[in-house]
XYZ file of C-alpha atoms in Angstrom:
573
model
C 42.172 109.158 -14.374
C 45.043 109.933 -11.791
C 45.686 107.513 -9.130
C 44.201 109.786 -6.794
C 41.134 110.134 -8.291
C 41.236 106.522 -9.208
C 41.389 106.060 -5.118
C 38.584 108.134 -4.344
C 35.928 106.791 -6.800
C 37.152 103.307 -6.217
C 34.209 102.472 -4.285
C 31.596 103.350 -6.801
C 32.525 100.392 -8.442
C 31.999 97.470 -5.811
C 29.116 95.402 -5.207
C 28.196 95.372 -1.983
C 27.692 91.569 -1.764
C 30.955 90.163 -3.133
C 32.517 93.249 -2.328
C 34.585 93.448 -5.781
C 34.720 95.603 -8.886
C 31.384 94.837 -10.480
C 30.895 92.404 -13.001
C 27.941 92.466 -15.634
C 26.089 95.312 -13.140
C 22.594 95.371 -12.982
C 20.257 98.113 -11.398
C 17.549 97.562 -9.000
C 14.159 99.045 -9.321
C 15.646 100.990 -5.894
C 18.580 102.365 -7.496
C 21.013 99.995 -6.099
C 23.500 98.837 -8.151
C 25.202 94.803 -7.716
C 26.776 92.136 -10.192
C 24.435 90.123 -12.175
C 25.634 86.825 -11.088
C 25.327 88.604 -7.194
C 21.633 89.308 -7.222
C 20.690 86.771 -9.019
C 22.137 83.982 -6.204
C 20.761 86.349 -3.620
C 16.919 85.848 -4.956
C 17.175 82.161 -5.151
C 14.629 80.359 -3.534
C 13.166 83.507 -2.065
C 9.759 84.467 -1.541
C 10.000 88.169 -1.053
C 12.482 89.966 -2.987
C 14.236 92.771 -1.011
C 17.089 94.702 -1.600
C 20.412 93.678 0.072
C 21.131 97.765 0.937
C 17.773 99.620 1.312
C 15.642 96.160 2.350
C 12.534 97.522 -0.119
C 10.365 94.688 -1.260
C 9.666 93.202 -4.412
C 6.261 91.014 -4.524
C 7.190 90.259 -8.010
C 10.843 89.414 -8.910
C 12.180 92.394 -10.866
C 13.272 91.817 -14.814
C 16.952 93.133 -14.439
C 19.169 94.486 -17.269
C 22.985 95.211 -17.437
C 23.535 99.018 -17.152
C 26.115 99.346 -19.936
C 27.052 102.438 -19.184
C 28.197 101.778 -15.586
C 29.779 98.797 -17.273
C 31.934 100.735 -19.116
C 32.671 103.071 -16.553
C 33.877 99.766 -14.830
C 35.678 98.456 -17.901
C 37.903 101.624 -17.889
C 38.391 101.677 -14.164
C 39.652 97.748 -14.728
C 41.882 99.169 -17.268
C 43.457 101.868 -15.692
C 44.440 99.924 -12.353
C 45.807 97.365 -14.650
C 48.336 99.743 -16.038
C 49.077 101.158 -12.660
C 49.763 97.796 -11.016
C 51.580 97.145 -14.273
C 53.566 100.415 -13.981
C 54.539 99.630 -9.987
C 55.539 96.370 -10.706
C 58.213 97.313 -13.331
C 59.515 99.616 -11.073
C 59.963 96.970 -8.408
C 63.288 94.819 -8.171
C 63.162 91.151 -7.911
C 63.628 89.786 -3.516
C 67.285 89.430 -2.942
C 68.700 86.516 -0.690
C 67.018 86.491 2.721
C 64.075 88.188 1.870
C 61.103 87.413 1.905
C 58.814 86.513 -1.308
C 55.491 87.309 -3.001
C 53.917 84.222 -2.060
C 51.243 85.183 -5.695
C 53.666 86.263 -8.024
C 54.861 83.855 -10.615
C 57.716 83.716 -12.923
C 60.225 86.521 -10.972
C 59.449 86.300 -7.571
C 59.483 90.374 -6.547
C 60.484 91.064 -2.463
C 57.023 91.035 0.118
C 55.498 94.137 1.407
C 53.060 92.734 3.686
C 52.098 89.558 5.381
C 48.463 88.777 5.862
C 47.693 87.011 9.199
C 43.916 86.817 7.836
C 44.735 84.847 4.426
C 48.046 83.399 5.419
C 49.956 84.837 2.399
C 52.891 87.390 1.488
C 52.467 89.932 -0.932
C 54.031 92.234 -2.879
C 53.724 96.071 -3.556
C 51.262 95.325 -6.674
C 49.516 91.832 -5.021
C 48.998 93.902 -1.595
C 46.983 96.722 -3.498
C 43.372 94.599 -2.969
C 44.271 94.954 0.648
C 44.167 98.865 0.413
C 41.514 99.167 -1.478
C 38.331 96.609 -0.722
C 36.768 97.098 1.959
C 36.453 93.939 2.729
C 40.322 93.190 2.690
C 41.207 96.618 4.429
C 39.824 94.928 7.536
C 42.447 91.992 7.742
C 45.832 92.142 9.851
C 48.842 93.448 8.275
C 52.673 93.015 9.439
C 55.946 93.541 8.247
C 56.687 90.548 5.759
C 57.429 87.116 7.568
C 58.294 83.339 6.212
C 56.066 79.922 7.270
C 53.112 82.127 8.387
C 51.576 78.242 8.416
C 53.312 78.550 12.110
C 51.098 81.043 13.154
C 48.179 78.585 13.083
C 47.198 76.147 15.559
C 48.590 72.967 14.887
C 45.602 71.039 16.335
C 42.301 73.182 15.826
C 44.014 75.140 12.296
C 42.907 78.342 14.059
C 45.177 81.508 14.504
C 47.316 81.531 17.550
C 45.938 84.674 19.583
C 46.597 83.812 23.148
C 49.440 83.275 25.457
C 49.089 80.665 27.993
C 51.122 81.976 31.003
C 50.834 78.497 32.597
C 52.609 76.632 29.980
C 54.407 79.421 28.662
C 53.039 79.221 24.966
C 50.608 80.693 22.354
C 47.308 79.047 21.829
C 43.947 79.509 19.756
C 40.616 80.643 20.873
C 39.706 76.749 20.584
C 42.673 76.034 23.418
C 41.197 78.191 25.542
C 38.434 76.976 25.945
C 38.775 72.846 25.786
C 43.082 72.177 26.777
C 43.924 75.610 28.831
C 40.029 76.538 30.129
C 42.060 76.949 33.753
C 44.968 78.469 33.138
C 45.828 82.050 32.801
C 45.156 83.308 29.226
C 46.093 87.032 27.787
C 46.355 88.274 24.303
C 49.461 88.119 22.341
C 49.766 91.889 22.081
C 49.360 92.137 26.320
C 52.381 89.432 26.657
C 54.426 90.686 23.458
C 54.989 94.356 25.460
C 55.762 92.223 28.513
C 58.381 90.501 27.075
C 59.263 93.084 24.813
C 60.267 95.692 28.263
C 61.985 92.769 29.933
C 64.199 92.308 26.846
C 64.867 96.149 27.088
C 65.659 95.227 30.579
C 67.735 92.549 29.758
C 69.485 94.244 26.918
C 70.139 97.453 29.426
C 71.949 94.679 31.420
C 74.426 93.591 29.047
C 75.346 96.510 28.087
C 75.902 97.934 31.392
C 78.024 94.587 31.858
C 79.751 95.733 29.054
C 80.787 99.201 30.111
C 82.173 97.496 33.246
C 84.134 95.108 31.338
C 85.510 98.363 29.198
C 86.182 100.129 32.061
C 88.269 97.037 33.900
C 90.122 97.303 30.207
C 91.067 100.886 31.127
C 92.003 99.776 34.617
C 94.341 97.093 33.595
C 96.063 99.139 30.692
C 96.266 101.432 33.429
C 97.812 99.376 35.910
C 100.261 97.651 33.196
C 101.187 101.423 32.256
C 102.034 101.816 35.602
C 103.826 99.150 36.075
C 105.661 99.810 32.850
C 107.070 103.236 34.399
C 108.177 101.596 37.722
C 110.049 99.145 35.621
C 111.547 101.766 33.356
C 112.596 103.978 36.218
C 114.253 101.227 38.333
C 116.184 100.112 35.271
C 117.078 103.711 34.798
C 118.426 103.703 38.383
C 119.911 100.762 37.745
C 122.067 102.409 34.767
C 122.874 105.114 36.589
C 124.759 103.136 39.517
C 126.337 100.504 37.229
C 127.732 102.604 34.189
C 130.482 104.127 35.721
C 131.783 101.288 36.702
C 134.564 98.657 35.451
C 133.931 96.305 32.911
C 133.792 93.428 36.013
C 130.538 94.813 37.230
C 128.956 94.541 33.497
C 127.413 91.325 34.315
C 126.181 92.498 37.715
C 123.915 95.479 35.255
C 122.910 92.629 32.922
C 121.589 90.496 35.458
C 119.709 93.477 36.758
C 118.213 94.283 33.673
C 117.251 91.060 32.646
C 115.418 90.741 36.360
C 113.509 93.600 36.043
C 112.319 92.922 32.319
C 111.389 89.185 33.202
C 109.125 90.704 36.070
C 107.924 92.997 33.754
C 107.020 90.720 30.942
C 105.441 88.252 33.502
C 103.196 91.348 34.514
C 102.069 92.158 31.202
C 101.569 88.759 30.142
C 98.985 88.485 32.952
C 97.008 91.486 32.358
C 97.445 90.632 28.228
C 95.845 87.285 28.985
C 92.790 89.236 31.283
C 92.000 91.850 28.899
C 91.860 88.718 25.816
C 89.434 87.379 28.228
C 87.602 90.576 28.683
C 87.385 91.220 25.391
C 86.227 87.792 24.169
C 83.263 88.510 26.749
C 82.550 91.822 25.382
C 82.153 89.898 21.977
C 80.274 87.729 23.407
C 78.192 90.285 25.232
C 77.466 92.381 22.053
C 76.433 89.729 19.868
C 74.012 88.674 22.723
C 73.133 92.759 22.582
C 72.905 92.832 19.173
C 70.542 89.880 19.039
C 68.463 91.108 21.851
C 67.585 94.412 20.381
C 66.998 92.956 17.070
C 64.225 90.884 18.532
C 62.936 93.771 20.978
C 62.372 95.964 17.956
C 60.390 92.988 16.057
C 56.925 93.384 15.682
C 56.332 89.527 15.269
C 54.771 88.458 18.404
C 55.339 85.209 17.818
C 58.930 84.886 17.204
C 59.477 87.364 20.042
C 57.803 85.150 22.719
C 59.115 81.632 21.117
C 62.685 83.716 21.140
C 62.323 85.109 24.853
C 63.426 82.395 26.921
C 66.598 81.711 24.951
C 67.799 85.218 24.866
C 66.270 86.279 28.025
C 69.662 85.801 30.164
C 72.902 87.224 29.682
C 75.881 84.333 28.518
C 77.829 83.163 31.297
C 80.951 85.580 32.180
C 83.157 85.647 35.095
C 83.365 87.932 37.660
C 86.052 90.162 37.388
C 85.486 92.387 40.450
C 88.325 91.324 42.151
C 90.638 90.664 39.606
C 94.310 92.597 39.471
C 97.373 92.690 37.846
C 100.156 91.461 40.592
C 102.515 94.197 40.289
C 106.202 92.494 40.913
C 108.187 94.005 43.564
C 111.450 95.678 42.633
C 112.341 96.335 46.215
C 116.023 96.140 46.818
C 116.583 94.986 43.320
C 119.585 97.408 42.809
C 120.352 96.602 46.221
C 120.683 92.925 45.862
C 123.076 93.971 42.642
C 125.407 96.661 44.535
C 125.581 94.076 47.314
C 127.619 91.712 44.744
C 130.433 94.566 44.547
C 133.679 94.320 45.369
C 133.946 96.119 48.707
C 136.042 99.077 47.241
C 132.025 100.392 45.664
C 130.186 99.822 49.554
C 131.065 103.782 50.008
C 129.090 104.677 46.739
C 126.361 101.952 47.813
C 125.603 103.899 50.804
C 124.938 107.276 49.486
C 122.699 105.562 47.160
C 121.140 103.768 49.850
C 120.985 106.529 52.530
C 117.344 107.141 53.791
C 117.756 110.467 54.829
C 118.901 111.924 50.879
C 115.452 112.251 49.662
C 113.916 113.631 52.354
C 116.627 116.602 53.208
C 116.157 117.957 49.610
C 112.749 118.266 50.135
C 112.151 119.577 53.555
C 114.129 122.850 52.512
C 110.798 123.667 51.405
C 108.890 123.104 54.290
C 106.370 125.501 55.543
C 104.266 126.013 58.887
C 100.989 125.122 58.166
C 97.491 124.883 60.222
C 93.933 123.891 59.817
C 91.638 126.289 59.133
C 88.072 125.589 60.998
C 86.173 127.849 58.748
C 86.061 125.194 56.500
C 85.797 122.238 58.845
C 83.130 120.400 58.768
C 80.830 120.205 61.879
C 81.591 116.434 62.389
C 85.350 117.329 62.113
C 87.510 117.770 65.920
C 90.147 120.086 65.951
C 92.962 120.831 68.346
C 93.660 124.462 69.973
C 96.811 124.239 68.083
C 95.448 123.766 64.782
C 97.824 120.588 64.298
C 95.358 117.859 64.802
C 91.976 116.766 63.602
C 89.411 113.616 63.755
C 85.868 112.428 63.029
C 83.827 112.857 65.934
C 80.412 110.992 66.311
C 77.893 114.352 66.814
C 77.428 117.447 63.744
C 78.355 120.441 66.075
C 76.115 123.268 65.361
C 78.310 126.040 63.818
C 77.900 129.547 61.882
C 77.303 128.649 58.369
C 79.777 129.790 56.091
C 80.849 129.828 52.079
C 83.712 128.249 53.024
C 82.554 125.006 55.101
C 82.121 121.744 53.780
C 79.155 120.946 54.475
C 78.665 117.398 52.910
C 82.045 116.228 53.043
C 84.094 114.995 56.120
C 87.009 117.433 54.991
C 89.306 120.473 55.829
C 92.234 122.738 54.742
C 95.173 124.722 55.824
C 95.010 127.960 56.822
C 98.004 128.961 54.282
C 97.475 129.219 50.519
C 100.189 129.257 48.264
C 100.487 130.246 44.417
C 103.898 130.280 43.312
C 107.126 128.250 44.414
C 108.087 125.305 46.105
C 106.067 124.137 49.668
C 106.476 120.814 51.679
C 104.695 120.016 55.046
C 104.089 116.474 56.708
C 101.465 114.811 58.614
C 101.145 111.756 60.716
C 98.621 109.185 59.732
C 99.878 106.458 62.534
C 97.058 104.148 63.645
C 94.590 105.438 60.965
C 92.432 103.054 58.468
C 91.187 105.593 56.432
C 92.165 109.085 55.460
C 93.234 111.326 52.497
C 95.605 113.830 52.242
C 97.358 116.245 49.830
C 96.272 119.952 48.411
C 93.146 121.380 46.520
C 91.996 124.693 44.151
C 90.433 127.445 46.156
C 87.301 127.155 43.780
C 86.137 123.302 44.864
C 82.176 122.396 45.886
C 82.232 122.873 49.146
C 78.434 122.286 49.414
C 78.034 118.515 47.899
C 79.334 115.386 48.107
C 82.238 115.653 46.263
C 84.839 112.661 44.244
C 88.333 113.863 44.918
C 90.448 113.891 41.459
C 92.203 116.190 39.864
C 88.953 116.964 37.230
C 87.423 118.619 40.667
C 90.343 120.149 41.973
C 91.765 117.924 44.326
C 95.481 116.015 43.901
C 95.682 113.658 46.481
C 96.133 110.249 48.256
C 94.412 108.024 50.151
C 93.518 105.033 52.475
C 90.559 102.545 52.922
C 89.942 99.689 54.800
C 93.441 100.062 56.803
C 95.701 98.157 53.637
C 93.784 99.675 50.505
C 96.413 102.750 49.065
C 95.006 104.566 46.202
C 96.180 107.783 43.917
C 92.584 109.916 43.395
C 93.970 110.002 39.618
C 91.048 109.168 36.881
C 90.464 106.340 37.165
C 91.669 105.866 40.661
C 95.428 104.178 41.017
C 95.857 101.228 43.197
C 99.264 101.881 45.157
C 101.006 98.537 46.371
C 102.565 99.110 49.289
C 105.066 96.550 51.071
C 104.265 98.819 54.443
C 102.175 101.838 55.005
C 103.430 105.022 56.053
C 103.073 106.451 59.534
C 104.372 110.008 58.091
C 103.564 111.099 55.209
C 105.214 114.058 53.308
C 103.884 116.138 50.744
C 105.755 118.668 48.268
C 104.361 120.758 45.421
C 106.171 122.712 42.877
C 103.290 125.355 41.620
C 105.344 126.266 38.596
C 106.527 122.856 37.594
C 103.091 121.655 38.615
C 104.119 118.558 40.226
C 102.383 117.091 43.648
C 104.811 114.503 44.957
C 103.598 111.795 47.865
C 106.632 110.727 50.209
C 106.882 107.948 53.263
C 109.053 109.963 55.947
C 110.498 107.647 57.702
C 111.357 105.533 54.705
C 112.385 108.177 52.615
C 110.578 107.031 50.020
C 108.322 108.743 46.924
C 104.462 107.280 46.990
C 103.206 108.392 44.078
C 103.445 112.046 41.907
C 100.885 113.762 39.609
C 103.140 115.910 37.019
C 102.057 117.638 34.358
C 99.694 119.971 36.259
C 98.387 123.278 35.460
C 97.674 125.682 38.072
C 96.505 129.042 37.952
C 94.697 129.461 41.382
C 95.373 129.576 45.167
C 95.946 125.962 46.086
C 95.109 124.967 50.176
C 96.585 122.257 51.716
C 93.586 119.410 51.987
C 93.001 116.888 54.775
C 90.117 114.595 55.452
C 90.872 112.310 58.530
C 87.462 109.580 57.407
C 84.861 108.486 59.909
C 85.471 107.142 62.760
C 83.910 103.216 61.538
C 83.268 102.389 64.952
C 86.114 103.813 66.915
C 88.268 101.596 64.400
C 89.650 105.147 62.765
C 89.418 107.085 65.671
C 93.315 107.933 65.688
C 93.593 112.175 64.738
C 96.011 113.258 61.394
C 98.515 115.241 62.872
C 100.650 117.891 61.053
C 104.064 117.500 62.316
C 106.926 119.671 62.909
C 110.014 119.230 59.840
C 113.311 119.016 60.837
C 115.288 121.548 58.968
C 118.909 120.847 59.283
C 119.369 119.901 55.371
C 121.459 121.179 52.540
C 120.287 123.590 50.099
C 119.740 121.707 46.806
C 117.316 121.921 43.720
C 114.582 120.053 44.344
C 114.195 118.777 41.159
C 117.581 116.637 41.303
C 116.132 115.558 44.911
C 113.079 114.036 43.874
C 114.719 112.200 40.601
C 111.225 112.205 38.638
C 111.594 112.636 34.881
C 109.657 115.695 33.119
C 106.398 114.009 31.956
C 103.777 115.026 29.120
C 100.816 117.227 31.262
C 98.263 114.828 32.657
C 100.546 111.909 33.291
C 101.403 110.779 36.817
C 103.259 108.719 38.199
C 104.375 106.589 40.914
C 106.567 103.317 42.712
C 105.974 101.118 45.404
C 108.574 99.742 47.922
């Protein structure tokens, strides 16, 4: 007989009192078959004999004889689910560490299937079979296989625990519920399991959004310490360059520089080293709390979850690391401080190195005349007759609508476009705290609220909060400033796809993106912020450059080294 087979007749062969395979059957004058030993206990001390099934009555107690051949019908279906049971349990392995065991088999303990909440017990593959196949077993609770299932029964009334007492936060029997917790606020295990359950999902979704900050602040600090990196490198550069061709007298002057610089530098890194060891300890600390979180959310034992909840409910402690920075060291005048230690025969050669103007004539060769374009202002946005100034003004003007207006955006660009060569124009930002400036693709959203970075199009620069300078580079690059600028200057070189960031008056490079590619019309871009109260109310104004400068490349004015596409790159002074 096949197992399937062996399935479906299975219930031929149970009496319908004990509700097992029959023993010693007998048939009733009805036709109802039960085990000898079954009907027999049944008619004691009765009266009126009756069938347990059908309920037809026997005035006379009926003379009842095995029927041998359901009996060996019975005899072979004992047999055959021997040698299946048999079979399956050969094929099963004996538990391995940490799981759990077959609280019936003896000898070779083999791994649980099942744990019965009904009898208390663990079973294996072959041991759990009765509980698939009597109908009397099918009807007790199942779940995945757990240890101590004594723990799941009332300590003081030995009754399941079925409830959750929201008052005292614990599970209880029916018993408790009705004589220690009759007041309090009772639900089933099942209603305060999910609960629990979706506010560990919540709680889980926490720490892992905690960690993706924490990641993220990584980035940011191996950012900044990049950064700072390339500002040391450079000024050491600089530093070589002046003191090389020197005598062997100013060797020590170079050294001394050099040493300066480094020292700064290591300090620096040592910081952000010793933030992102803390980060990461936290993010270790944060993902085994995850891990354990989710391993309880997914368990199906109500009772572990809710006796689990309250110690895993909250995130560990970290620290807040909003406002945390690396202190980038100041290398203003450092090469300075060295040339000024020169014997005076090198002050000539000091002050061509030192002269303000240098920088700024090499670039302003390039200049060009450029305007704002109020086709693509946007109706907030003031602009002069001239086409020179613009600035937030406190009403949305109601103007033709056009593909070319931003309409979400506080933002505007130049008439001119340019898609080749060399161009440089400046603007004045004096008395501004907020603004952003530099040059964008003709193809940006013009239509939504927009993030400006070089991923959407835009390469530019820009202030918050009157003292907050930032590159719009992803992720965003903090720019420490000793002043701000009251004139900014910006060059682009289409083919060398560079977009350089200058203070006028201090002749001084902000910040470059290098390593750009681009194949479109790029617009000059301005944005002169909201007015925050009248505290920003100051317009940008593109300024006039003065032109009497030399003819030079521009690539030995600026004094930027190629760098890999995508890189940027920038100093402070």
């Amino acid at each position: 007989m096949s197992a399937g087979s062996n399935q479906r007749s299975e219930d031929q062969f149970l009496c319908s009192i004990c509700l097992d395979v029959f023993t010693d059957p007998v048939t009733t004058p009805c036709g109802h078959n039960f085990c000898k030993n079954c009907i027999t206990q049944h008619w004691e001390d009765k009266v009126l004999y009756e069938c347990p099934l059908c309920k037809d009555s026997f005035f006379a107690r009926p003379q009842l004889n095995i029927n041998t051949l359901l009996r060996e019908m019975v005899d072979q279906f004992r047999r055959e689910r021997q040698q299946e049971a048999s079979s399956s349990s050969s094929e099963q392995q004996a538990a391995k560490p940490g799981e759990v065991l077959c609280d019936v088999c003896t000898g070779t303990k083999l791994k649980a299937l099942k744990s019965c909440l009904e009898c208390l017990t663990s079973y294996c593959q072959t041991h759990l079979e009765p509980h698939r196949t009597v109908s009397g077993l099918k009807r007790h609770q199942l779940m995945e296989p757990v240890e101590n299932l004594e723990d799941r029964m009332c300590r003081k009334h030995d009754k399941p625990l079925e409830l959750f007492c929201r008052t005292d936060q614990t599970c209880v029997c029916m018993l408790c519920s009705v004589l220690d917790h009759k007041t309090h606020e009772l639900v089933p295990l099942r209603e305060e399991y999910e609960g629990k359950k979706a506010e560990l999902g919540k709680t889980e979704a926490g720490i892992q959004l905690m960690i993706q900050k924490r990641r993220l602040k990584i980035q940011a600090l191996k950012g900044s310490m990049k950064i700072s990196k390339d500002a040391a490198d450079r000024e050491t550069a600089g530093g070589v360059q002046v003191f090389t061709p020197l005598m062997k007298s100013v060797e020590r002057g170079l050294d001394q520089l050099v040493e300066e610089i480094q020292d700064k530098q290591k300090t620096t890194e040592k910081q952000a080293e010793d933030f992102i060891k803390d980060l990461e300890q936290e993010i270790s600390e944060l993902m085994k709390r995850s891990s354990e979180v989710e391993k309880l959310s997914r368990s199906e034992d109500r009772l572990h979850l809710l006796q689990s909840f309250s110690s895993l409910k909250a995130a560990p402690p970290t620290k807040d690391w909003t406002e945390v920075r690396v202190r980038q060291p100041s290398y203003a005048g450092t090469v300075v401080r060295a040339v000024d230690q020169l014997v005076e025969t090198l002050r000539k050669e000091m002050k061509k190195l030192l002269s303000k103007n240098e920088v700024r004539k090499k670039v302003q060769q390039y200049a060009v005349d450029v305007t704002l374009d109020p086709d693509t202002a946007h109706p907030k946005l003031i602009l002069s007759d001239d086409g020179k100034q613009v600035h937030h003004g406190d009403e949305r003007k109601i103007l033709p609508e056009k593909a070319d207006r931003f309409s979400q955006s506080a933002n505007i660009l130049g008439h001119q476009s340019f898609s080749s060569g060399r161009f440089y124009f400046e603007v004045q930002v004096k008395g501004k705290t907020g603004w952003d400036l530099g040059v964008a693709r003709e193809s940006i959203n013009r239509k939504e609220k927009i993030i400006a970075r070089p991923q959407n199009g835009f390469w530019s620069i820009r202030l918050r909060n009157g003292n907050q300078y930032e590159a719009a580079a992803e992720p965003p690059v903090c720019l420490h400033l000793q002043s701000g600028p009251e004139k900014v200057g910006v060059f682009v070189d289409y083919e060398e796809g560079l977009v350089s960031f200058y203070d006028v008056d201090a002749a001084a490079l902000i910040f470059s993106f290098t390593g750009c590619c681009f194949t479109v019309k790029l617009y000059p871009f301005f944005s002169p912020c909201p007015n925050y109260g009248g505290k920003n109310s100051a317009p940008l104004i593109i300024c006039p450059v003065n032109q009497d400068m030399k003819t030079e490349s521009v690539s030995s004015a600026v004094g930027i080294p190629k760098s890999s596409p995508g890189e940027s790159v920038s100093c402070s002074y």
